[in-house]
PDB file of C-alpha atoms and ligand atoms in Angstrom:
ATOM      1  CA  MET A   5     -59.368 168.047  80.073  1.00 95.00           C
ATOM      2  CA  LYS A   6     -59.952 164.424  80.907  1.00 98.00           C
ATOM      3  CA  ILE A   7     -57.782 162.173  78.780  1.00 98.00           C
ATOM      4  CA  ILE A   8     -58.381 158.521  77.998  1.00 98.00           C
ATOM      5  CA  ILE A   9     -55.590 156.776  76.119  1.00 98.00           C
ATOM      6  CA  THR A  10     -56.636 153.615  74.318  1.00 98.00           C
ATOM      7  CA  GLU A  11     -54.540 150.824  72.880  1.00 98.00           C
ATOM      8  CA  ASP A  12     -55.781 151.343  69.338  1.00 97.00           C
ATOM      9  CA  TYR A  13     -58.461 152.763  67.038  1.00 98.00           C
ATOM     10  CA  ASP A  14     -60.958 149.978  67.771  1.00 98.00           C
ATOM     11  CA  GLU A  15     -60.891 150.614  71.497  1.00 98.00           C
ATOM     12  CA  LEU A  16     -61.112 154.377  70.887  1.00 98.00           C
ATOM     13  CA  SER A  17     -64.215 153.822  68.758  1.00 98.00           C
ATOM     14  CA  ILE A  18     -65.928 151.720  71.428  1.00 98.00           C
ATOM     15  CA  LYS A  19     -65.122 154.268  74.146  1.00 98.00           C
ATOM     16  CA  GLY A  20     -66.258 157.207  71.998  1.00 98.00           C
ATOM     17  CA  ALA A  21     -69.591 155.522  71.245  1.00 98.00           C
ATOM     18  CA  GLU A  22     -70.106 154.708  74.929  1.00 98.00           C
ATOM     19  CA  ILE A  23     -69.729 158.357  75.878  1.00 98.00           C
ATOM     20  CA  ILE A  24     -72.254 159.487  73.241  1.00 98.00           C
ATOM     21  CA  ALA A  25     -74.677 156.666  74.124  1.00 98.00           C
ATOM     22  CA  GLU A  26     -74.548 157.739  77.763  1.00 98.00           C
ATOM     23  CA  VAL A  27     -75.644 161.261  76.797  1.00 98.00           C
ATOM     24  CA  ILE A  28     -78.549 159.804  74.786  1.00 98.00           C
ATOM     25  CA  LYS A  29     -79.592 157.506  77.660  1.00 97.00           C
ATOM     26  CA  ASN A  30     -79.599 160.412  80.096  1.00 97.00           C
ATOM     27  CA  ASN A  31     -81.577 162.607  77.727  1.00 98.00           C
ATOM     28  CA  PRO A  32     -83.469 160.966  74.847  1.00 96.00           C
ATOM     29  CA  ARG A  33     -84.086 164.471  73.432  1.00 98.00           C
ATOM     30  CA  ALA A  34     -80.427 165.474  73.496  1.00 98.00           C
ATOM     31  CA  VAL A  35     -78.828 167.661  70.841  1.00 98.00           C
ATOM     32  CA  LEU A  36     -75.736 165.959  69.416  1.00 98.00           C
ATOM     33  CA  GLY A  37     -73.076 168.055  67.702  1.00 98.00           C
ATOM     34  CA  LEU A  38     -71.601 165.686  65.123  1.00 98.00           C
ATOM     35  CA  ALA A  39     -68.398 165.510  63.114  1.00 98.00           C
ATOM     36  CA  THR A  40     -67.196 163.903  59.908  1.00 97.00           C
ATOM     37  CA  GLY A  41     -63.769 162.726  58.769  1.00 94.00           C
ATOM     38  CA  SER A  42     -62.426 159.194  59.032  1.00 94.00           C
ATOM     39  CA  THR A  43     -61.835 159.244  62.799  1.00 97.00           C
ATOM     40  CA  PRO A  44     -65.466 159.114  64.024  1.00 98.00           C
ATOM     41  CA  ILE A  45     -66.527 156.363  61.585  1.00 98.00           C
ATOM     42  CA  GLY A  46     -65.742 153.591  64.098  1.00 98.00           C
ATOM     43  CA  ALA A  47     -67.606 155.391  66.883  1.00 98.00           C
ATOM     44  CA  TYR A  48     -70.661 155.737  64.622  1.00 98.00           C
ATOM     45  CA  LYS A  49     -70.463 152.008  63.835  1.00 98.00           C
ATOM     46  CA  ASN A  50     -70.513 151.176  67.532  1.00 98.00           C
ATOM     47  CA  LEU A  51     -73.338 153.610  68.153  1.00 98.00           C
ATOM     48  CA  VAL A  52     -75.377 151.885  65.432  1.00 98.00           C
ATOM     49  CA  LYS A  53     -74.591 148.559  67.143  1.00 98.00           C
ATOM     50  CA  THR A  54     -75.809 149.900  70.489  1.00 98.00           C
ATOM     51  CA  TYR A  55     -78.972 151.117  68.762  1.00 98.00           C
ATOM     52  CA  GLY A  56     -79.417 147.656  67.179  1.00 97.00           C
ATOM     53  CA  LEU A  57     -79.301 146.071  70.624  1.00 97.00           C
ATOM     54  CA  GLY A  58     -82.229 148.247  71.625  1.00 96.00           C
ATOM     55  CA  ASN A  59     -80.261 150.193  74.222  1.00 91.00           C
ATOM     56  CA  ILE A  60     -80.820 153.649  72.730  1.00 97.00           C
ATOM     57  CA  THR A  61     -83.231 155.377  70.379  1.00 98.00           C
ATOM     58  CA  PHE A  62     -82.672 158.435  68.192  1.00 98.00           C
ATOM     59  CA  LYS A  63     -86.400 159.129  67.735  1.00 98.00           C
ATOM     60  CA  GLU A  64     -86.257 162.474  69.496  1.00 98.00           C
ATOM     61  CA  ILE A  65     -82.574 163.260  69.076  1.00 98.00           C
ATOM     62  CA  GLU A  66     -81.569 166.409  67.183  1.00 98.00           C
ATOM     63  CA  THR A  67     -78.211 166.825  65.519  1.00 98.00           C
ATOM     64  CA  VAL A  68     -76.129 169.755  64.315  1.00 98.00           C
ATOM     65  CA  ASN A  69     -73.061 169.013  62.218  1.00 98.00           C
ATOM     66  CA  LEU A  70     -69.870 170.991  62.208  1.00 98.00           C
ATOM     67  CA  ASP A  71     -69.341 171.660  58.549  1.00 97.00           C
ATOM     68  CA  GLU A  72     -69.990 171.052  54.863  1.00 97.00           C
ATOM     69  CA  TYR A  73     -68.041 171.578  51.654  1.00 97.00           C
ATOM     70  CA  ALA A  74     -69.146 174.540  49.536  1.00 97.00           C
ATOM     71  CA  GLY A  75     -70.951 173.368  46.403  1.00 95.00           C
ATOM     72  CA  LEU A  76     -71.611 169.820  47.594  1.00 96.00           C
ATOM     73  CA  GLY A  77     -74.967 168.368  48.637  1.00 96.00           C
ATOM     74  CA  GLU A  78     -76.781 165.060  48.862  1.00 95.00           C
ATOM     75  CA  GLU A  79     -76.047 164.234  45.203  1.00 95.00           C
ATOM     76  CA  SER A  80     -72.328 163.967  45.968  1.00 95.00           C
ATOM     77  CA  GLU A  81     -70.859 161.001  47.840  1.00 94.00           C
ATOM     78  CA  HIS A  82     -68.174 163.370  49.151  1.00 95.00           C
ATOM     79  CA  SER A  83     -70.564 165.764  50.857  1.00 96.00           C
ATOM     80  CA  TYR A  84     -70.788 165.591  54.617  1.00 97.00           C
ATOM     81  CA  VAL A  85     -74.564 165.233  54.417  1.00 98.00           C
ATOM     82  CA  SER A  86     -74.036 161.997  52.437  1.00 97.00           C
ATOM     83  CA  PHE A  87     -71.370 160.896  54.913  1.00 97.00           C
ATOM     84  CA  MET A  88     -73.770 161.350  57.825  1.00 98.00           C
ATOM     85  CA  ARG A  89     -76.572 159.461  56.102  1.00 98.00           C
ATOM     86  CA  GLU A  90     -74.290 156.601  55.195  1.00 98.00           C
ATOM     87  CA  ASN A  91     -72.570 156.273  58.548  1.00 98.00           C
ATOM     88  CA  LEU A  92     -75.384 157.066  60.951  1.00 98.00           C
ATOM     89  CA  PHE A  93     -78.677 158.664  59.934  1.00 98.00           C
ATOM     90  CA  ASP A  94     -79.862 155.934  57.544  1.00 98.00           C
ATOM     91  CA  LYS A  95     -78.970 153.231  60.058  1.00 98.00           C
ATOM     92  CA  VAL A  96     -80.925 154.450  63.080  1.00 98.00           C
ATOM     93  CA  ASP A  97     -84.454 155.688  63.785  1.00 98.00           C
ATOM     94  CA  ILE A  98     -83.579 159.375  63.645  1.00 98.00           C
ATOM     95  CA  ASP A  99     -86.072 161.736  62.000  1.00 98.00           C
ATOM     96  CA  LEU A 100     -84.120 163.386  59.159  1.00 98.00           C
ATOM     97  CA  LYS A 101     -86.017 166.614  59.867  1.00 98.00           C
ATOM     98  CA  ASN A 102     -84.128 166.775  63.144  1.00 98.00           C
ATOM     99  CA  THR A 103     -80.709 166.555  61.495  1.00 98.00           C
ATOM    100  CA  HIS A 104     -78.975 169.775  60.524  1.00 98.00           C
ATOM    101  CA  LEU A 105     -75.909 170.585  58.450  1.00 98.00           C
ATOM    102  CA  PRO A 106     -74.889 173.779  56.701  1.00 98.00           C
ATOM    103  CA  ASN A 107     -76.250 173.776  53.147  1.00 98.00           C
ATOM    104  CA  GLY A 108     -73.185 173.783  50.895  1.00 97.00           C
ATOM    105  CA  LYS A 109     -75.383 174.423  47.872  1.00 97.00           C
ATOM    106  CA  ALA A 110     -77.018 177.582  49.168  1.00 97.00           C
ATOM    107  CA  GLU A 111     -77.028 180.357  46.565  1.00 96.00           C
ATOM    108  CA  ASN A 112     -75.741 182.862  49.069  1.00 97.00           C
ATOM    109  CA  LEU A 113     -73.211 181.198  51.352  1.00 97.00           C
ATOM    110  CA  ASN A 114     -72.925 184.137  53.739  1.00 97.00           C
ATOM    111  CA  GLU A 115     -76.675 184.183  54.322  1.00 98.00           C
ATOM    112  CA  GLU A 116     -76.531 180.434  54.851  1.00 98.00           C
ATOM    113  CA  CYS A 117     -73.859 180.964  57.519  1.00 98.00           C
ATOM    114  CA  GLU A 118     -76.130 183.424  59.346  1.00 98.00           C
ATOM    115  CA  ARG A 119     -79.062 181.003  59.164  1.00 98.00           C
ATOM    116  CA  TYR A 120     -76.942 178.122  60.432  1.00 98.00           C
ATOM    117  CA  SER A 121     -75.435 180.156  63.237  1.00 98.00           C
ATOM    118  CA  ARG A 122     -78.905 181.103  64.513  1.00 98.00           C
ATOM    119  CA  LEU A 123     -79.938 177.471  64.296  1.00 98.00           C
ATOM    120  CA  VAL A 124     -76.926 176.274  66.294  1.00 98.00           C
ATOM    121  CA  PHE A 125     -77.394 178.933  68.960  1.00 97.00           C
ATOM    122  CA  SER A 126     -80.952 177.678  69.421  1.00 97.00           C
ATOM    123  CA  HIS A 127     -79.712 174.066  69.661  1.00 98.00           C
ATOM    124  CA  THR A 128     -77.136 174.013  72.444  1.00 98.00           C
ATOM    125  CA  GLN A 129     -75.186 170.807  71.982  1.00 98.00           C
ATOM    126  CA  ASP A 130     -75.425 168.430  74.951  1.00 98.00           C
ATOM    127  CA  ILE A 131     -72.285 166.917  73.510  1.00 98.00           C
ATOM    128  CA  GLN A 132     -70.100 168.089  70.623  1.00 98.00           C
ATOM    129  CA  LEU A 133     -67.995 165.458  68.907  1.00 98.00           C
ATOM    130  CA  LEU A 134     -64.773 166.695  67.314  1.00 98.00           C
ATOM    131  CA  GLY A 135     -62.055 165.199  65.181  1.00 97.00           C
ATOM    132  CA  LEU A 136     -58.739 166.961  64.876  1.00 97.00           C
ATOM    133  CA  GLY A 137     -56.982 168.221  61.749  1.00 94.00           C
ATOM    134  CA  SER A 138     -53.269 167.453  61.624  1.00 93.00           C
ATOM    135  CA  ASN A 139     -52.723 171.241  61.801  1.00 93.00           C
ATOM    136  CA  GLY A 140     -54.924 171.505  64.893  1.00 96.00           C
ATOM    137  CA  HIS A 141     -58.102 172.544  63.120  1.00 95.00           C
ATOM    138  CA  ILE A 142     -61.512 171.752  64.573  1.00 97.00           C
ATOM    139  CA  GLY A 143     -64.490 171.634  62.237  1.00 96.00           C
ATOM    140  CA  PHE A 144     -62.885 173.586  59.402  1.00 94.00           C
ATOM    141  CA  ASN A 145     -61.583 176.335  61.696  1.00 96.00           C
ATOM    142  CA  GLU A 146     -58.074 176.576  60.327  1.00 93.00           C
ATOM    143  CA  PRO A 147     -55.073 178.041  62.199  1.00 95.00           C
ATOM    144  CA  PHE A 148     -55.503 181.746  63.057  1.00 96.00           C
ATOM    145  CA  THR A 149     -59.314 181.628  62.983  1.00 96.00           C
ATOM    146  CA  PRO A 150     -60.408 184.046  65.737  1.00 97.00           C
ATOM    147  CA  PHE A 151     -61.665 182.284  68.857  1.00 98.00           C
ATOM    148  CA  ASN A 152     -64.853 184.376  68.726  1.00 97.00           C
ATOM    149  CA  SER A 153     -65.701 183.319  65.166  1.00 98.00           C
ATOM    150  CA  LEU A 154     -69.251 182.286  64.256  1.00 98.00           C
ATOM    151  CA  THR A 155     -70.307 180.036  61.372  1.00 98.00           C
ATOM    152  CA  HIS A 156     -68.397 181.253  58.322  1.00 98.00           C
ATOM    153  CA  VAL A 157     -67.117 180.413  54.861  1.00 97.00           C
ATOM    154  CA  VAL A 158     -63.530 179.266  54.925  1.00 96.00           C
ATOM    155  CA  ASN A 159     -60.833 178.908  52.298  1.00 94.00           C
ATOM    156  CA  LEU A 160     -59.264 175.560  53.079  1.00 92.00           C
ATOM    157  CA  THR A 161     -55.520 175.483  53.612  1.00 89.00           C
ATOM    158  CA  GLU A 162     -53.259 173.491  51.293  1.00 91.00           C
ATOM    159  CA  ASN A 163     -52.535 171.193  54.233  1.00 88.00           C
ATOM    160  CA  THR A 164     -56.226 170.367  54.714  1.00 88.00           C
ATOM    161  CA  ILE A 165     -56.878 169.968  50.986  1.00 93.00           C
ATOM    162  CA  LYS A 166     -54.001 167.492  50.846  1.00 91.00           C
ATOM    163  CA  ASP A 167     -55.125 165.589  53.972  1.00 88.00           C
ATOM    164  CA  ASN A 168     -58.685 165.319  52.722  1.00 89.00           C
ATOM    165  CA  SER A 169     -57.765 164.456  49.127  1.00 91.00           C
ATOM    166  CA  ARG A 170     -57.379 160.775  50.037  1.00 88.00           C
ATOM    167  CA  LEU A 171     -61.169 160.560  50.072  1.00 86.00           C
ATOM    168  CA  PHE A 172     -61.474 162.028  46.555  1.00 91.00           C
ATOM    169  CA  GLU A 173     -60.253 160.674  43.233  1.00 89.00           C
ATOM    170  CA  LYS A 174     -57.880 163.584  42.602  1.00 90.00           C
ATOM    171  CA  GLU A 175     -56.618 166.458  44.713  1.00 91.00           C
ATOM    172  CA  GLU A 176     -58.230 168.901  42.231  1.00 91.00           C
ATOM    173  CA  ASP A 177     -61.636 167.452  43.137  1.00 91.00           C
ATOM    174  CA  VAL A 178     -61.434 168.630  46.760  1.00 93.00           C
ATOM    175  CA  PRO A 179     -63.571 171.773  47.131  1.00 95.00           C
ATOM    176  CA  ARG A 180     -61.481 174.822  48.042  1.00 96.00           C
ATOM    177  CA  GLN A 181     -64.108 176.262  50.364  1.00 96.00           C
ATOM    178  CA  ALA A 182     -66.363 175.031  53.128  1.00 97.00           C
ATOM    179  CA  ILE A 183     -68.883 176.331  55.639  1.00 98.00           C
ATOM    180  CA  THR A 184     -67.901 175.623  59.209  1.00 98.00           C
ATOM    181  CA  MET A 185     -69.440 176.177  62.589  1.00 98.00           C
ATOM    182  CA  GLY A 186     -67.343 178.815  64.336  1.00 98.00           C
ATOM    183  CA  ILE A 187     -65.264 178.313  67.447  1.00 98.00           C
ATOM    184  CA  ARG A 188     -67.803 180.179  69.569  1.00 98.00           C
ATOM    185  CA  GLU A 189     -70.607 177.819  68.617  1.00 97.00           C
ATOM    186  CA  ILE A 190     -68.367 174.814  69.278  1.00 98.00           C
ATOM    187  CA  MET A 191     -67.456 176.172  72.717  1.00 98.00           C
ATOM    188  CA  GLN A 192     -71.110 176.628  73.716  1.00 98.00           C
ATOM    189  CA  ALA A 193     -71.512 172.818  73.892  1.00 98.00           C
ATOM    190  CA  LYS A 194     -72.117 171.479  77.391  1.00 98.00           C
ATOM    191  CA  LYS A 195     -69.620 168.688  76.847  1.00 98.00           C
ATOM    192  CA  ILE A 196     -66.974 168.183  74.166  1.00 98.00           C
ATOM    193  CA  LEU A 197     -65.602 164.823  73.039  1.00 98.00           C
ATOM    194  CA  VAL A 198     -62.447 164.848  70.923  1.00 98.00           C
ATOM    195  CA  LEU A 199     -61.325 161.714  69.107  1.00 98.00           C
ATOM    196  CA  ALA A 200     -57.840 161.475  67.605  1.00 98.00           C
ATOM    197  CA  SER A 201     -56.022 158.467  66.236  1.00 98.00           C
ATOM    198  CA  GLY A 202     -52.639 157.798  64.680  1.00 97.00           C
ATOM    199  CA  LYS A 203     -49.128 159.249  64.605  1.00 97.00           C
ATOM    200  CA  ASN A 204     -50.003 162.089  62.212  1.00 96.00           C
ATOM    201  CA  LYS A 205     -52.219 163.599  64.934  1.00 97.00           C
ATOM    202  CA  ALA A 206     -49.602 163.428  67.714  1.00 98.00           C
ATOM    203  CA  LYS A 207     -48.286 166.970  67.170  1.00 97.00           C
ATOM    204  CA  ALA A 208     -51.762 168.496  67.050  1.00 98.00           C
ATOM    205  CA  VAL A 209     -52.741 166.547  70.185  1.00 98.00           C
ATOM    206  CA  TYR A 210     -49.676 167.875  71.981  1.00 98.00           C
ATOM    207  CA  SER A 211     -50.451 171.493  70.997  1.00 98.00           C
ATOM    208  CA  MET A 212     -54.096 171.073  71.986  1.00 98.00           C
ATOM    209  CA  VAL A 213     -53.287 169.700  75.445  1.00 98.00           C
ATOM    210  CA  LYS A 214     -49.936 171.177  76.405  1.00 97.00           C
ATOM    211  CA  GLY A 215     -49.344 174.038  74.007  1.00 97.00           C
ATOM    212  CA  GLU A 216     -50.148 177.651  74.757  1.00 97.00           C
ATOM    213  CA  VAL A 217     -53.758 178.645  74.114  1.00 98.00           C
ATOM    214  CA  SER A 218     -53.358 180.380  70.786  1.00 97.00           C
ATOM    215  CA  GLU A 219     -55.275 180.904  67.569  1.00 97.00           C
ATOM    216  CA  GLU A 220     -52.327 179.307  65.820  1.00 96.00           C
ATOM    217  CA  CYS A 221     -53.715 175.983  67.094  1.00 97.00           C
ATOM    218  CA  PRO A 222     -57.533 176.247  67.049  1.00 98.00           C
ATOM    219  CA  ALA A 223     -57.956 173.114  69.203  1.00 98.00           C
ATOM    220  CA  SER A 224     -55.958 174.726  72.036  1.00 98.00           C
ATOM    221  CA  VAL A 225     -59.071 176.814  72.825  1.00 98.00           C
ATOM    222  CA  LEU A 226     -60.531 173.642  74.333  1.00 98.00           C
ATOM    223  CA  GLN A 227     -58.262 174.153  77.360  1.00 98.00           C
ATOM    224  CA  ARG A 228     -60.722 176.913  78.293  1.00 98.00           C
ATOM    225  CA  HIS A 229     -63.773 174.625  78.258  1.00 98.00           C
ATOM    226  CA  SER A 230     -64.825 173.062  81.557  1.00 98.00           C
ATOM    227  CA  ASP A 231     -65.935 169.646  80.279  1.00 98.00           C
ATOM    228  CA  VAL A 232     -63.693 168.187  77.592  1.00 98.00           C
ATOM    229  CA  MET A 233     -63.072 164.492  77.203  1.00 98.00           C
ATOM    230  CA  LEU A 234     -60.227 163.456  74.978  1.00 98.00           C
ATOM    231  CA  VAL A 235     -60.174 159.870  73.726  1.00 98.00           C
ATOM    232  CA  ILE A 236     -56.967 159.165  71.840  1.00 98.00           C
ATOM    233  CA  ASP A 237     -54.998 156.098  70.952  1.00 98.00           C
ATOM    234  CA  ARG A 238     -51.395 155.411  71.960  1.00 98.00           C
ATOM    235  CA  GLU A 239     -49.961 156.750  68.700  1.00 98.00           C
ATOM    236  CA  ALA A 240     -51.867 160.034  68.882  1.00 98.00           C
ATOM    237  CA  ALA A 241     -50.755 160.337  72.523  1.00 98.00           C
ATOM    238  CA  SER A 242     -47.114 159.560  71.768  1.00 98.00           C
ATOM    239  CA  LEU A 243     -45.809 163.115  72.296  1.00 98.00           C
ATOM    240  CA  LEU A 244     -47.697 163.819  75.541  1.00 94.00           C
TER     241      LEU A 244
HETATM  242  C1  GLP B 330     -61.945 167.406  58.157  1.00 79.41           C
HETATM  243  C2  GLP B 330     -63.160 167.772  58.987  1.00 79.41           C
HETATM  244  C3  GLP B 330     -62.825 167.834  60.453  1.00 79.41           C
HETATM  245  C4  GLP B 330     -62.070 166.577  60.847  1.00 79.41           C
HETATM  246  C5  GLP B 330     -60.780 166.507  60.083  1.00 79.41           C
HETATM  247  C6  GLP B 330     -59.930 165.306  60.449  1.00 79.41           C
HETATM  248  O1  GLP B 330     -61.147 168.485  57.856  1.00 79.41           O
HETATM  249  N1  GLP B 330     -63.731 169.020  58.600  1.00 79.41           N
HETATM  250  O2  GLP B 330     -64.017 167.975  61.202  1.00 79.41           O
HETATM  251  O3  GLP B 330     -61.821 166.586  62.224  1.00 79.41           O
HETATM  252  O4  GLP B 330     -61.130 166.409  58.719  1.00 79.41           O
HETATM  253  O5  GLP B 330     -60.273 164.228  59.653  1.00 79.41           O
HETATM  254  P1  GLP B 330     -59.812 162.759  59.890  1.00 79.41           P
HETATM  255  O6  GLP B 330     -60.593 162.257  61.057  1.00 79.41           O
HETATM  256  O7  GLP B 330     -60.198 162.056  58.621  1.00 79.41           O
HETATM  257  O8  GLP B 330     -58.361 162.756  60.129  1.00 79.41           O
END
């Protein structure tokens, strides 16, 4: 793993966007694996800025997102599809037909997982962006998810429901299930970029980088990938 430690969140966001922009410059038809959560918001802002300066175009870019809440779709401001439109897709020249997320509103979630898994396998990510759950989850692959898992429906842990409740009005409003890309589909990416910021990520960062590779900490699997770039701020790096 290559590790870049930044002074703060702003610097992390600039660096993260630079790395993604570089992939787009090298291959204007790249497949970007994208993530949600509060951490990548700053990187998306900087990417939109770079686009505004005319340095990159998303015209032929394809995207595959990590996850979506079960039961939520475009009508909900809390869905990840809405998040992506608000933070990136509606602000650049991407063709929405080339953007892919699991459909949280599918009638049969298991069939939707199979469809999405096939789609991701046919769209190898040139870069996969990841945030990090405070319990070491990636996407919504919670602790003890098998490393060979494919896209699946997950029951969110209490820890994750609590963490994510800050974005909802009440904790009860957080969906209890989600569809997430599996660890195998994440690991197929040619390059992986992990962003982590703040003290509450320091333990997970430590386990990911220095802990034993174990399903107890899903992010530790990244030690087995040959091209991982970790961009973290001082606070997230404080236990390393
Ligand atoms: C959610 C997402 C993850 C994300 C995590 C961390 O659980 N499914 O992909 O990495 O939140 O979120 P945040 O960046 O807001 O701390």
